[in-house]
Short mmCIF file of C-alpha atoms and ligand atoms in Angstrom, two decimals:
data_model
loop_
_atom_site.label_atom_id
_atom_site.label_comp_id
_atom_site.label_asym_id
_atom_site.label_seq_id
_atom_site.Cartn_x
_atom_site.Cartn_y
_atom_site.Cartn_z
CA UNK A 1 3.60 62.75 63.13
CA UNK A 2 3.27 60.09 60.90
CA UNK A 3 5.95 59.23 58.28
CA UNK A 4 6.30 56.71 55.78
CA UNK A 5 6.31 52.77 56.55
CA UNK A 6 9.87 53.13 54.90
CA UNK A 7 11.44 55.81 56.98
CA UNK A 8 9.87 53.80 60.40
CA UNK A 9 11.70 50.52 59.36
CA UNK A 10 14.86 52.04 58.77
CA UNK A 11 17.63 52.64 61.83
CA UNK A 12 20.47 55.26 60.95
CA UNK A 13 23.79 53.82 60.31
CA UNK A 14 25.20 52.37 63.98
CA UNK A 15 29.17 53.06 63.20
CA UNK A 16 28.17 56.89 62.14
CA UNK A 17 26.46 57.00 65.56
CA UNK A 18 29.09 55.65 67.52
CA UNK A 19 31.53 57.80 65.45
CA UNK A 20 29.16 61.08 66.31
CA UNK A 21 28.79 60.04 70.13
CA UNK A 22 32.64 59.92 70.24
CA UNK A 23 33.18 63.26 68.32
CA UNK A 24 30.72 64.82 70.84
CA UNK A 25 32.39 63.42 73.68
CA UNK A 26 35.83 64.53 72.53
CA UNK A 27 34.41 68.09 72.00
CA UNK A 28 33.03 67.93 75.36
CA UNK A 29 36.77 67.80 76.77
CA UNK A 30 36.90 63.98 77.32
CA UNK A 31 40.06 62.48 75.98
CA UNK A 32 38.41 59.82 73.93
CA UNK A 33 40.15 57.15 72.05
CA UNK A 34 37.97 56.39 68.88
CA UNK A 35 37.98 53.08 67.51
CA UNK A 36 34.75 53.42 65.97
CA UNK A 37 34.27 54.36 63.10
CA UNK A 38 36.00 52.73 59.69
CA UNK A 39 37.73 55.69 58.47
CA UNK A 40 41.65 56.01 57.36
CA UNK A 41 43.32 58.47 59.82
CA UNK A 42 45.82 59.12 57.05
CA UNK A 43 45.12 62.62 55.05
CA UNK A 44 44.25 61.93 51.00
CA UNK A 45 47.67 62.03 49.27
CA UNK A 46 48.60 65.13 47.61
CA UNK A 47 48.45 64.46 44.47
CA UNK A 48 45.14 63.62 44.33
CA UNK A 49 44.45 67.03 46.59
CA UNK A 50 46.68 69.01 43.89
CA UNK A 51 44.34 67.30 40.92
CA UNK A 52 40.58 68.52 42.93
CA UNK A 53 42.56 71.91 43.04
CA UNK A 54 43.42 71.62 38.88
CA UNK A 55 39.60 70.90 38.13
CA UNK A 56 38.38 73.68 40.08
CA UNK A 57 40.21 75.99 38.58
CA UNK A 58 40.15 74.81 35.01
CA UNK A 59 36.09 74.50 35.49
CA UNK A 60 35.14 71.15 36.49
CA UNK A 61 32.73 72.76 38.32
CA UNK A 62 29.13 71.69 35.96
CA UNK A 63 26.74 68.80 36.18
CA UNK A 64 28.62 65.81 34.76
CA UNK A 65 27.23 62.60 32.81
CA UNK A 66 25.40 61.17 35.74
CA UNK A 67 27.30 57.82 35.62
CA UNK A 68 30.16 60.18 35.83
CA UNK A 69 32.88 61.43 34.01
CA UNK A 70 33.60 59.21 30.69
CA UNK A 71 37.62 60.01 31.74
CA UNK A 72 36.92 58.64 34.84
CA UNK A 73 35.04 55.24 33.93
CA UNK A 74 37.74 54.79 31.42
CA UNK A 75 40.41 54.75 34.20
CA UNK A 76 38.10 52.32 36.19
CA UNK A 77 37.74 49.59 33.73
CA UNK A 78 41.54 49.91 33.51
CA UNK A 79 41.50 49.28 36.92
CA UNK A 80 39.42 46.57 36.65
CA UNK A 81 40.92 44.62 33.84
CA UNK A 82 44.74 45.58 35.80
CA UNK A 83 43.96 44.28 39.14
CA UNK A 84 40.71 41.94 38.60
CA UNK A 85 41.36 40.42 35.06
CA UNK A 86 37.53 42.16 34.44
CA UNK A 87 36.88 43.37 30.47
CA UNK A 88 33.98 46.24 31.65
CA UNK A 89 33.46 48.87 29.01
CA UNK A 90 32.47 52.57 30.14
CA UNK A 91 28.74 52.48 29.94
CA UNK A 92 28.96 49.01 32.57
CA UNK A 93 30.36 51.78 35.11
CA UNK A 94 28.21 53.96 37.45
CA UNK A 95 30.39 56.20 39.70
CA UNK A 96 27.89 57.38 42.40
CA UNK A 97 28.20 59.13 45.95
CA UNK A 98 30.59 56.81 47.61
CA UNK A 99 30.38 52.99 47.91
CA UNK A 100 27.71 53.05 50.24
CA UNK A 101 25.86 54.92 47.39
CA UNK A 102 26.56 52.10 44.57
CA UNK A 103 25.05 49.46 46.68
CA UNK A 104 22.17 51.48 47.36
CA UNK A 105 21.85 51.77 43.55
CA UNK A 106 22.44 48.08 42.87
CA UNK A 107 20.08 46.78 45.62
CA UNK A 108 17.28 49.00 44.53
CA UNK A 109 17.65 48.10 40.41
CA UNK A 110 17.51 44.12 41.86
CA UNK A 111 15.42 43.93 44.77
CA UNK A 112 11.53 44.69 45.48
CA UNK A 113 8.84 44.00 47.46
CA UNK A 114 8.71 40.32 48.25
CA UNK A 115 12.18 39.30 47.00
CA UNK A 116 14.74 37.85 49.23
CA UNK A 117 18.94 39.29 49.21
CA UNK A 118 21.29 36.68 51.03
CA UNK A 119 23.51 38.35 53.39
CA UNK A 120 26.54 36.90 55.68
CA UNK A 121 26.42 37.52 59.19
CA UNK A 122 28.44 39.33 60.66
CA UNK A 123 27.70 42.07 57.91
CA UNK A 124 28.13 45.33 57.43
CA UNK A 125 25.58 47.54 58.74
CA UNK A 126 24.16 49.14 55.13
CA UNK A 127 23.26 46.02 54.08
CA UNK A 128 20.48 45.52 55.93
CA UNK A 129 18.97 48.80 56.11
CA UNK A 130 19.02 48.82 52.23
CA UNK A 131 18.02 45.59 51.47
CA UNK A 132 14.57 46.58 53.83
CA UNK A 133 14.78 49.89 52.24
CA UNK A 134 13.94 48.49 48.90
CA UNK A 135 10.85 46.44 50.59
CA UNK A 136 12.80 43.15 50.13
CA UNK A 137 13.59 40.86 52.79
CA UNK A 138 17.29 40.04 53.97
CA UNK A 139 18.51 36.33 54.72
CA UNK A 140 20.74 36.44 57.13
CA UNK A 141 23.31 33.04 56.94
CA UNK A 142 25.65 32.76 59.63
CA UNK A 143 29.46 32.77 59.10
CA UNK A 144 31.31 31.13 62.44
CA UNK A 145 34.48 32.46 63.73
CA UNK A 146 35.48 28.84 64.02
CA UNK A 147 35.50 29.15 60.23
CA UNK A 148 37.01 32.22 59.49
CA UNK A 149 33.54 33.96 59.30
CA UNK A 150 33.30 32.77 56.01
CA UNK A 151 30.45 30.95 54.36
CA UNK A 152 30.76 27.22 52.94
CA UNK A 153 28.64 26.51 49.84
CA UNK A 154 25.99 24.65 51.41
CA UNK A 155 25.01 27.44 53.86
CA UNK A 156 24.43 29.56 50.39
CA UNK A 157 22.48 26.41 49.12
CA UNK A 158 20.55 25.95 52.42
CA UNK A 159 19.37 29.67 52.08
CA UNK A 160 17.93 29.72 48.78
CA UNK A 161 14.36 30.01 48.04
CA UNK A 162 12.05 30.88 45.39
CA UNK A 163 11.92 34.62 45.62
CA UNK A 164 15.79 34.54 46.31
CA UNK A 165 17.21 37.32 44.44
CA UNK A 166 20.56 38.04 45.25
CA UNK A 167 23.44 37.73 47.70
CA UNK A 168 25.82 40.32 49.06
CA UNK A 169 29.39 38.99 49.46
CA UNK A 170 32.17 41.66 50.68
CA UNK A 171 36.03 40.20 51.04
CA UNK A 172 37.78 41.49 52.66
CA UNK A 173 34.97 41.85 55.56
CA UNK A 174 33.98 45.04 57.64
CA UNK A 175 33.43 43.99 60.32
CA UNK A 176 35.23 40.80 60.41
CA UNK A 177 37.92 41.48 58.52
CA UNK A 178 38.34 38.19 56.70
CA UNK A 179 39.52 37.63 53.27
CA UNK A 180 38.22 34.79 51.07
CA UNK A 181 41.16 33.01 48.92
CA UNK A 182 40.62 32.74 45.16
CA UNK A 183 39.87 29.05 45.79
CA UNK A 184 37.33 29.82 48.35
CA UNK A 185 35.52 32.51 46.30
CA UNK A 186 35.63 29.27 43.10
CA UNK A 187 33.39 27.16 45.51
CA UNK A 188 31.50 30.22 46.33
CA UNK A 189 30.81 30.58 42.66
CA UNK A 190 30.51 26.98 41.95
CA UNK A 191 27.56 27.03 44.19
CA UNK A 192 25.92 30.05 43.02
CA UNK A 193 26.34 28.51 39.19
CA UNK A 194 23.36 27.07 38.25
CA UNK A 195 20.97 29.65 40.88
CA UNK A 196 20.35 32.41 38.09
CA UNK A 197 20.78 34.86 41.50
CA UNK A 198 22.79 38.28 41.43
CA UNK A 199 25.72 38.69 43.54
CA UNK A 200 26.63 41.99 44.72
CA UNK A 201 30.17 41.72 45.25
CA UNK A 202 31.73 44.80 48.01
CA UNK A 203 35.25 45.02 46.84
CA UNK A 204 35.71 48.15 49.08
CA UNK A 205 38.56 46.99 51.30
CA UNK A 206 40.25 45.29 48.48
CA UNK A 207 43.37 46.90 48.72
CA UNK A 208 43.76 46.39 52.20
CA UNK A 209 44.92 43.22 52.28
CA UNK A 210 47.87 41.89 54.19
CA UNK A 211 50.66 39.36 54.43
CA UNK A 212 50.73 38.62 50.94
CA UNK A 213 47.49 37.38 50.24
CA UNK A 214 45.34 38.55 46.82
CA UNK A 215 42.14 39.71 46.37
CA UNK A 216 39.87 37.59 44.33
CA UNK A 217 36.93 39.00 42.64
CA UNK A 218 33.74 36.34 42.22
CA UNK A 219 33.11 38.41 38.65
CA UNK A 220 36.33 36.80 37.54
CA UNK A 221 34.91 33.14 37.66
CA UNK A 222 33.32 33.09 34.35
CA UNK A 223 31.29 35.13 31.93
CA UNK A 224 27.63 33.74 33.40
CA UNK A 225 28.59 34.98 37.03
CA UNK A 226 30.04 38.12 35.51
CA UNK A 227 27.18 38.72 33.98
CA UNK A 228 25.01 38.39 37.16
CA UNK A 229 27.29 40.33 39.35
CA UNK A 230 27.75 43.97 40.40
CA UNK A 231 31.08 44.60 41.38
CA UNK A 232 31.17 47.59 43.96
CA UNK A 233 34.73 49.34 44.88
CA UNK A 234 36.07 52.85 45.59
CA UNK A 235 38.81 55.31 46.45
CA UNK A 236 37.42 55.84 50.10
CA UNK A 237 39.63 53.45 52.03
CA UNK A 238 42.59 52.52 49.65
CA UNK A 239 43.60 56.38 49.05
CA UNK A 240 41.76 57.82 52.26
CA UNK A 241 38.98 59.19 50.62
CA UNK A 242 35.93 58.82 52.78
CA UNK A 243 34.59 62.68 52.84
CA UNK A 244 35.32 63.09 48.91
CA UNK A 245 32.95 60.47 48.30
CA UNK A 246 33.52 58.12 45.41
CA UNK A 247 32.75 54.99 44.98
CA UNK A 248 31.72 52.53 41.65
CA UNK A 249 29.99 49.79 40.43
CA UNK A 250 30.91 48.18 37.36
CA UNK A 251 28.01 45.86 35.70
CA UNK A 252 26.04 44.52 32.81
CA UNK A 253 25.45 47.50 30.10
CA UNK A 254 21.39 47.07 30.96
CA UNK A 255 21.63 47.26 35.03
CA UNK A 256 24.51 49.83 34.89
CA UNK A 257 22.13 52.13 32.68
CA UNK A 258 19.06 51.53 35.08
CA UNK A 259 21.62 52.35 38.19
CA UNK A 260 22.73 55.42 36.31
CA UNK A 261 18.76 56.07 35.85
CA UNK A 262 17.88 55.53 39.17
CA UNK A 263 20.63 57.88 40.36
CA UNK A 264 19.31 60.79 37.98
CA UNK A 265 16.67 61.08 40.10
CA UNK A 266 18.59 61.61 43.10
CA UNK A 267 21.67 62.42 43.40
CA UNK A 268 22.30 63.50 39.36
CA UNK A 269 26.19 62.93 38.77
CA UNK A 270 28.73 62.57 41.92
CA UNK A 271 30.59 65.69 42.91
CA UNK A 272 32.27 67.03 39.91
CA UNK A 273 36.05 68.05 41.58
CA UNK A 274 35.84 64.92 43.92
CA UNK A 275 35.35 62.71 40.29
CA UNK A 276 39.19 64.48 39.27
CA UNK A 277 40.38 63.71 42.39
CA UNK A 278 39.53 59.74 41.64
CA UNK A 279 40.82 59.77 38.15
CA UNK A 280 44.27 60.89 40.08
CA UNK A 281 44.30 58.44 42.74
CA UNK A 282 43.75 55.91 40.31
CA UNK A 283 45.80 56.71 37.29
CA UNK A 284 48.41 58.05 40.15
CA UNK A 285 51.34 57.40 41.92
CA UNK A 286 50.32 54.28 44.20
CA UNK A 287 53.36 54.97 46.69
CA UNK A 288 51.12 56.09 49.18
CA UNK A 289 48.80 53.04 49.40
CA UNK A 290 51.40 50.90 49.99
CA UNK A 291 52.42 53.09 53.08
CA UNK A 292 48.98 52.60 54.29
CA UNK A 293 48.67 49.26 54.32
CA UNK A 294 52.03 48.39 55.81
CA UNK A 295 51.04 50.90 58.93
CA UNK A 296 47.81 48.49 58.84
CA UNK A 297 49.56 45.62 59.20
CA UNK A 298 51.77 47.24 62.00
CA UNK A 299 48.57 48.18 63.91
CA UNK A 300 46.80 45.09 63.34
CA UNK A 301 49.72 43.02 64.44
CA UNK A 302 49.96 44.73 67.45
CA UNK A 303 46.17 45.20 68.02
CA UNK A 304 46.25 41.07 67.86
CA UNK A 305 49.21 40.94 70.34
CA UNK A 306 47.17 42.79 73.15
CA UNK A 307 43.78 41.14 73.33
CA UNK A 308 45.93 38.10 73.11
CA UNK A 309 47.07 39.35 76.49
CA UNK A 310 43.33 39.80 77.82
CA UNK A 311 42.02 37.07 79.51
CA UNK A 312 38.88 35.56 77.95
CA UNK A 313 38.99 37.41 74.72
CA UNK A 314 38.70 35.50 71.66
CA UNK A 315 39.88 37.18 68.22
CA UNK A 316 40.66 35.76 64.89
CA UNK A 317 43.80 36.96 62.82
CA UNK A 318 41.85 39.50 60.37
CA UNK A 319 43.47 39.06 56.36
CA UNK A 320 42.41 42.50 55.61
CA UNK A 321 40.51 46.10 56.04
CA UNK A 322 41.44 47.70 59.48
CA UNK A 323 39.08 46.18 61.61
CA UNK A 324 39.36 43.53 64.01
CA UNK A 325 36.37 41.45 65.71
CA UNK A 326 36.87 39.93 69.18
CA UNK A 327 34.78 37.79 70.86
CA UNK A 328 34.19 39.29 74.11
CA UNK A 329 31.47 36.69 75.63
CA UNK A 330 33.62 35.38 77.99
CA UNK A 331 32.73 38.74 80.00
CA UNK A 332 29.10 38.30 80.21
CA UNK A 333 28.07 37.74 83.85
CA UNK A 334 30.70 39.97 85.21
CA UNK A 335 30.26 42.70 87.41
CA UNK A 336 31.94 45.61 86.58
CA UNK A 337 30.51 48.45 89.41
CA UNK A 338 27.05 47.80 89.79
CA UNK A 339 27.14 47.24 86.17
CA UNK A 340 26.82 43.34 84.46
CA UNK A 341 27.84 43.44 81.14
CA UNK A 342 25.45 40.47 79.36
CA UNK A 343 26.05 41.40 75.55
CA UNK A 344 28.48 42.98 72.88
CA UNK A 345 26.59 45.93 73.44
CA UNK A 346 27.08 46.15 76.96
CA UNK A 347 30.67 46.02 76.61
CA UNK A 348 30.90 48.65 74.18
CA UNK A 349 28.77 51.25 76.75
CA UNK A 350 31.24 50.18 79.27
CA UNK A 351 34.34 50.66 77.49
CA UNK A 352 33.09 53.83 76.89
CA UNK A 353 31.90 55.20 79.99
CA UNK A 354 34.95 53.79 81.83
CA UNK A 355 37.87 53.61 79.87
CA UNK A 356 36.75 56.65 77.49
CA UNK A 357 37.10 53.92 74.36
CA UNK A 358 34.38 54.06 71.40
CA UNK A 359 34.13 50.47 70.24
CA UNK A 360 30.95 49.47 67.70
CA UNK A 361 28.98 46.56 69.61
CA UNK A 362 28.57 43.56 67.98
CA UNK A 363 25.10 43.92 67.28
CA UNK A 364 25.22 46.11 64.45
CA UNK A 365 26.60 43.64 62.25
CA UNK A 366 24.06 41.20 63.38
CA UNK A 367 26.41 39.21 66.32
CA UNK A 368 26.11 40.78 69.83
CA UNK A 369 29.29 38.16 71.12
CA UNK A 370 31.72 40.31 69.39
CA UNK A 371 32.92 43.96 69.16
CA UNK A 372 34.48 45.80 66.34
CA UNK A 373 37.63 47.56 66.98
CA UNK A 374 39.02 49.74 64.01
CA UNK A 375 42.88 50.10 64.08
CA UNK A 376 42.55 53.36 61.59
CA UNK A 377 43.66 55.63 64.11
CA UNK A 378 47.81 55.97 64.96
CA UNK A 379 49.56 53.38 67.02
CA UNK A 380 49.99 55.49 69.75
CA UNK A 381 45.75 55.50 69.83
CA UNK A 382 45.92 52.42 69.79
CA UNK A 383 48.40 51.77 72.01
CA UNK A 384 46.55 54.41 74.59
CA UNK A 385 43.48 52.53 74.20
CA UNK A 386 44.17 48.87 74.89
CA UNK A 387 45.89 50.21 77.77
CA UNK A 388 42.74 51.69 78.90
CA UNK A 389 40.39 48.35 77.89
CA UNK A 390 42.84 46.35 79.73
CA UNK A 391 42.70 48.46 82.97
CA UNK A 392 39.20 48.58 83.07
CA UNK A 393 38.41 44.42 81.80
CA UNK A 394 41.43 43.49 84.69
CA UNK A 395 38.72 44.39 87.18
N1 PMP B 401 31.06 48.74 52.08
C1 PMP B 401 31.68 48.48 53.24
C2 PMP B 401 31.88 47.07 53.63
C3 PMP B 401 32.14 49.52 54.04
O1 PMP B 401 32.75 49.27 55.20
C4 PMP B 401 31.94 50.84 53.64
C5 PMP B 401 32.43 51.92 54.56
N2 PMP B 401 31.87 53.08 54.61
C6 PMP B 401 31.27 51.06 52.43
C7 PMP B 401 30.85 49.98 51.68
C8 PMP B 401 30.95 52.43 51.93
O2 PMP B 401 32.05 53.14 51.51
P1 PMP B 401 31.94 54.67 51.09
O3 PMP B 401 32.50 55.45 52.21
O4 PMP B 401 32.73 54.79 49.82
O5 PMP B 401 30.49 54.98 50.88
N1 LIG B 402 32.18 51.80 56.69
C1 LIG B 402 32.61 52.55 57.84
C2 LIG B 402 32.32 51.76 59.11
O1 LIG B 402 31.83 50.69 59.03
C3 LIG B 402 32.02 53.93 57.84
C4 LIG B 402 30.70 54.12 58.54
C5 LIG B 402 29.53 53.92 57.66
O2 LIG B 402 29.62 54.22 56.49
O3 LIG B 402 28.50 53.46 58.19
O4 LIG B 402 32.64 52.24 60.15
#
C-alpha cells in the first residue's frame, strides 16, 4: 500500500506507546507499575466537573467560534496578564484540542518545506514529529546534564542559519524536568534579539514548579520578542485535565487568526463542554493545584532519594513537571540474564520485562543515556516500583 511521504516519515507518539503497552499488560493480569506516561493520577477537581455538567445541560452543546469560546479567551488573557505580566487581547488566543494541538497549529502557520525549527535536546517527543510533519527540518542543539539541560546563548547562536525559522523552548522541561530562571530565559532572549526568528514557547508544565522557584515566560522580555512568540499553555497538567483536552496559544492578532484558520479545517472549535470546564478551572478555586504540586514535590523528593541509593545512576534535581531523567549509562555492558543492556532503550525493555516497570527510554526525547521516570502516579507506586528497579539493577 502506498501512503503519503508524510504519513511514512512520521513515528506515533513513543510515551502513548509505552503508556498503551503498559495498559495492555496490566489488563493482561500483570501487576504493572506505570511510570510512563505524563499524566496527573489526580481526578479533575469538582468544580470544574460540576461546570462541564452546567454547560451540558444549559446547551453548550453547538459548534463554537473555532478559536473558542470568546468567555473563555477572555479568562485566558486574564491569566496571562495575572501570572505572566502578558497584555493579549481575545482574537491573539486560539484554544485548540489540547496543547499538543496548539503547537501543531503554531508549527504549521511558521514552518514549511525547507525551513529550519531549533529544538533542545532532550525534547519532548511532538516536537519532532511536527516540525517534519510540516516538511521543515528540526535542529537539534544539545542541552548537557552537566548544565542543567539547559541551553547557553551561544549554542542558540551556533545553530542559526539562513532558513532558520524558529525555536521551540519548553520550561519547565518534559522530559528533563528543568526550569529556566527569569535571568536565564533574559540571556535566552538577549540572544534571540536581533535573529527576527519565532519562538514557540511550551508553558505547559508551568504550574508545576517547585521549591519556590517562578516561572518566567520569554514573551515577557519585550514587545519585539512578544511579538515573535507563541506562547502555548493549558489546563491538562495544572488541573488534571489530559482527556478533556484543552490547551491555548496566545499570539500576534495575524498568526492567531491563521492558527484559528488552519484549525477550521480540521478540528473546527475544541469540544464545546470541555471549553466550560476550562473557563472553571481557570476563573476557579485554585486550592486544588496547590495540593497537586505539593504531592509532586513529595514524590519527586523521594523519587530523588532512591536512585540516589542505586549505584551508578546519575539524576539531576528536576525544578518542575513530574518527570525525572536519570542517567542510566553506567549500566551498559552489564549482563542482566543472557541479556546486555547497551542503551536507554535497553533498560527500559528490561525494567519492564523483569521488574514489571514501564519507564520511556531515553531515546524518544533524542538521548538514549537517560530514562524518563514520571512520578504522576501515588507514592505508594512509586514506592512499589523503585523497589522493584532496585531488585532487579542489584543483580
Ligand atoms: N507539551 C509538553 C511538553 C507536554 O509534555 C505535553 C503533554 N502531553 C503537551 C505539550 C501536550 O499537552 P496536551 O495534553 O494538553 O495536549
Ligand atoms: N506529554 C505526556 C508525556 O510526555 C503525554 C503523552 C503524549 O502526549 O505524548 O508522557
Amino acid at each position: 500500500m502506498r501512503l503519503s511521504s508524510r504519513a511514512e516519515r512520521m513515528s506515533p507518539s513513543p510515551t502513548l506507546s509505552v503508556d498503551a503497552r503498559a495498559k495492555e499488560l496490566a489488563l493482561s493480569g500483570e501487576r504493572i507499575i506505570n511510570f510512563g506516561v505524563g499524566e496527573p493520577d489526580f481526578d479533575t477537581p469538582q468544580n470544574i466537573k460540576e461546570a462541564a455538567t452546567e454547560a451540558m445541560y444549559r446547551g453548550q452543546t453547538k459548534y463554537t467560534p473555532v478559536p473558542g469560546v470568546l468567555e473563555l479567551r477572555k479568562a485566558i488573557c486574564e491569566k496571562l496578564l495575572q501570572d505572566n505580566g502578558l497584555e493579549y487581547r481575545p482574537e491573539e488566543i486560539v484554544v485548540s484540542c489540547g496543547a499538543k494541538h496548539s503547537l501543531y497549529n503554531a508549527i504549521h502557520v511558521l514552518a514549511e518545506e525547507g525551513d529550519e525549527v531549533i529544538i533542545v535536546a532532550p525534547y519532548w517527543v511532538s516536537y519532532m514529529e511536527q516540525i517534519k510533519l510540516a516538511g521543515a527540518r528540526p535542529v537539534v542543539i544539545k542541552a548537557s546534564a552537566e548544565n542543567g539541560f539547559k541551553i547557553k546563548p551561544e549554542d542558540i547562536l551556533g545553530a542559526l542559519g539562513p532558513r532558520t525559522r524558529a525555536m521551540i523552548l519548553n520550561t519547565p522541561s518534559n522530559p528533563t524536568g528543568s526550569v529556566y530562571t527569569p535571568a536565564e530565559i533574559t540571556t535566552v532572549a538577549e540572544a534571540l534579539s536581533d535573529t527576527g526568528i519565532w519562538v514557540v514557547s511550551d508553558e505547559i508544565y508551568e504550574k508545576l514548579i517547585f521549591d519556590g522557584a517562578r516561572h518566567a515566560s520569554i514573551a515577557a522580555f519585550n514587545p519585539d520578542i512578544k511579538k515573535r512568540t507563541i506562547v502555548v499553555n493549558g489546563v491538562s497538567k495544572a488541573y488534571a485535565m489530559t482527556g478533556w483536552r484543552i490547551g491555548y496559544a496566545a499570539a500576534d492578532a495575524e498568526v492567531a487568526e491563521a492558527m484559528a484558520g488552519l484549525q477550521s479545517h480540521c478540528t473546527s472549535n475544541p469540544d464545546s463542554i470541555a471549553q466550560a470546564a476550562a473557563l472553571e478551572a481557570l476563573r476557579g478555586p485554585q486550592q486544588s493545584l496547590s495540593l497537586m504540586v505539593a504531592a509532586f514535590a513529595e514524590r519527586r523528593d523521594y523519587i530523588l532519594h532512591r536512585l540516589a541509593q542505586i549505584p551508578g545512576i546519575k539524576c539531576n534535581k528536576p525544578g518542575g513537571a513530574f518527570y525525572v531523567f536519570p542517567d542510566v549509562s553506567a549500566y551498559f555492558g552489564r549482563k542482566f540474564g543472557c541479556a546486555t543492556v547497551a542503551s536507554g532503550s535497553d533498560l527500559a525493555a528490561l525494567l519492564l520485562e523483569e521488574a514489571k516497570v514501564a519507564v520511556v527510554p531515553g531515546a524518544a526525547f533524542g538521548d538514549d543515556r537517560f530514562i524518563r521516570i514520571s512520578y504522576a502516579t501515588s507514592l505508594e507506586n512509586i514506592k512499589e516500583g523503585m523497589d522493584r528497579i532496585s531488585q532487579v539493577l542489584s543483580i
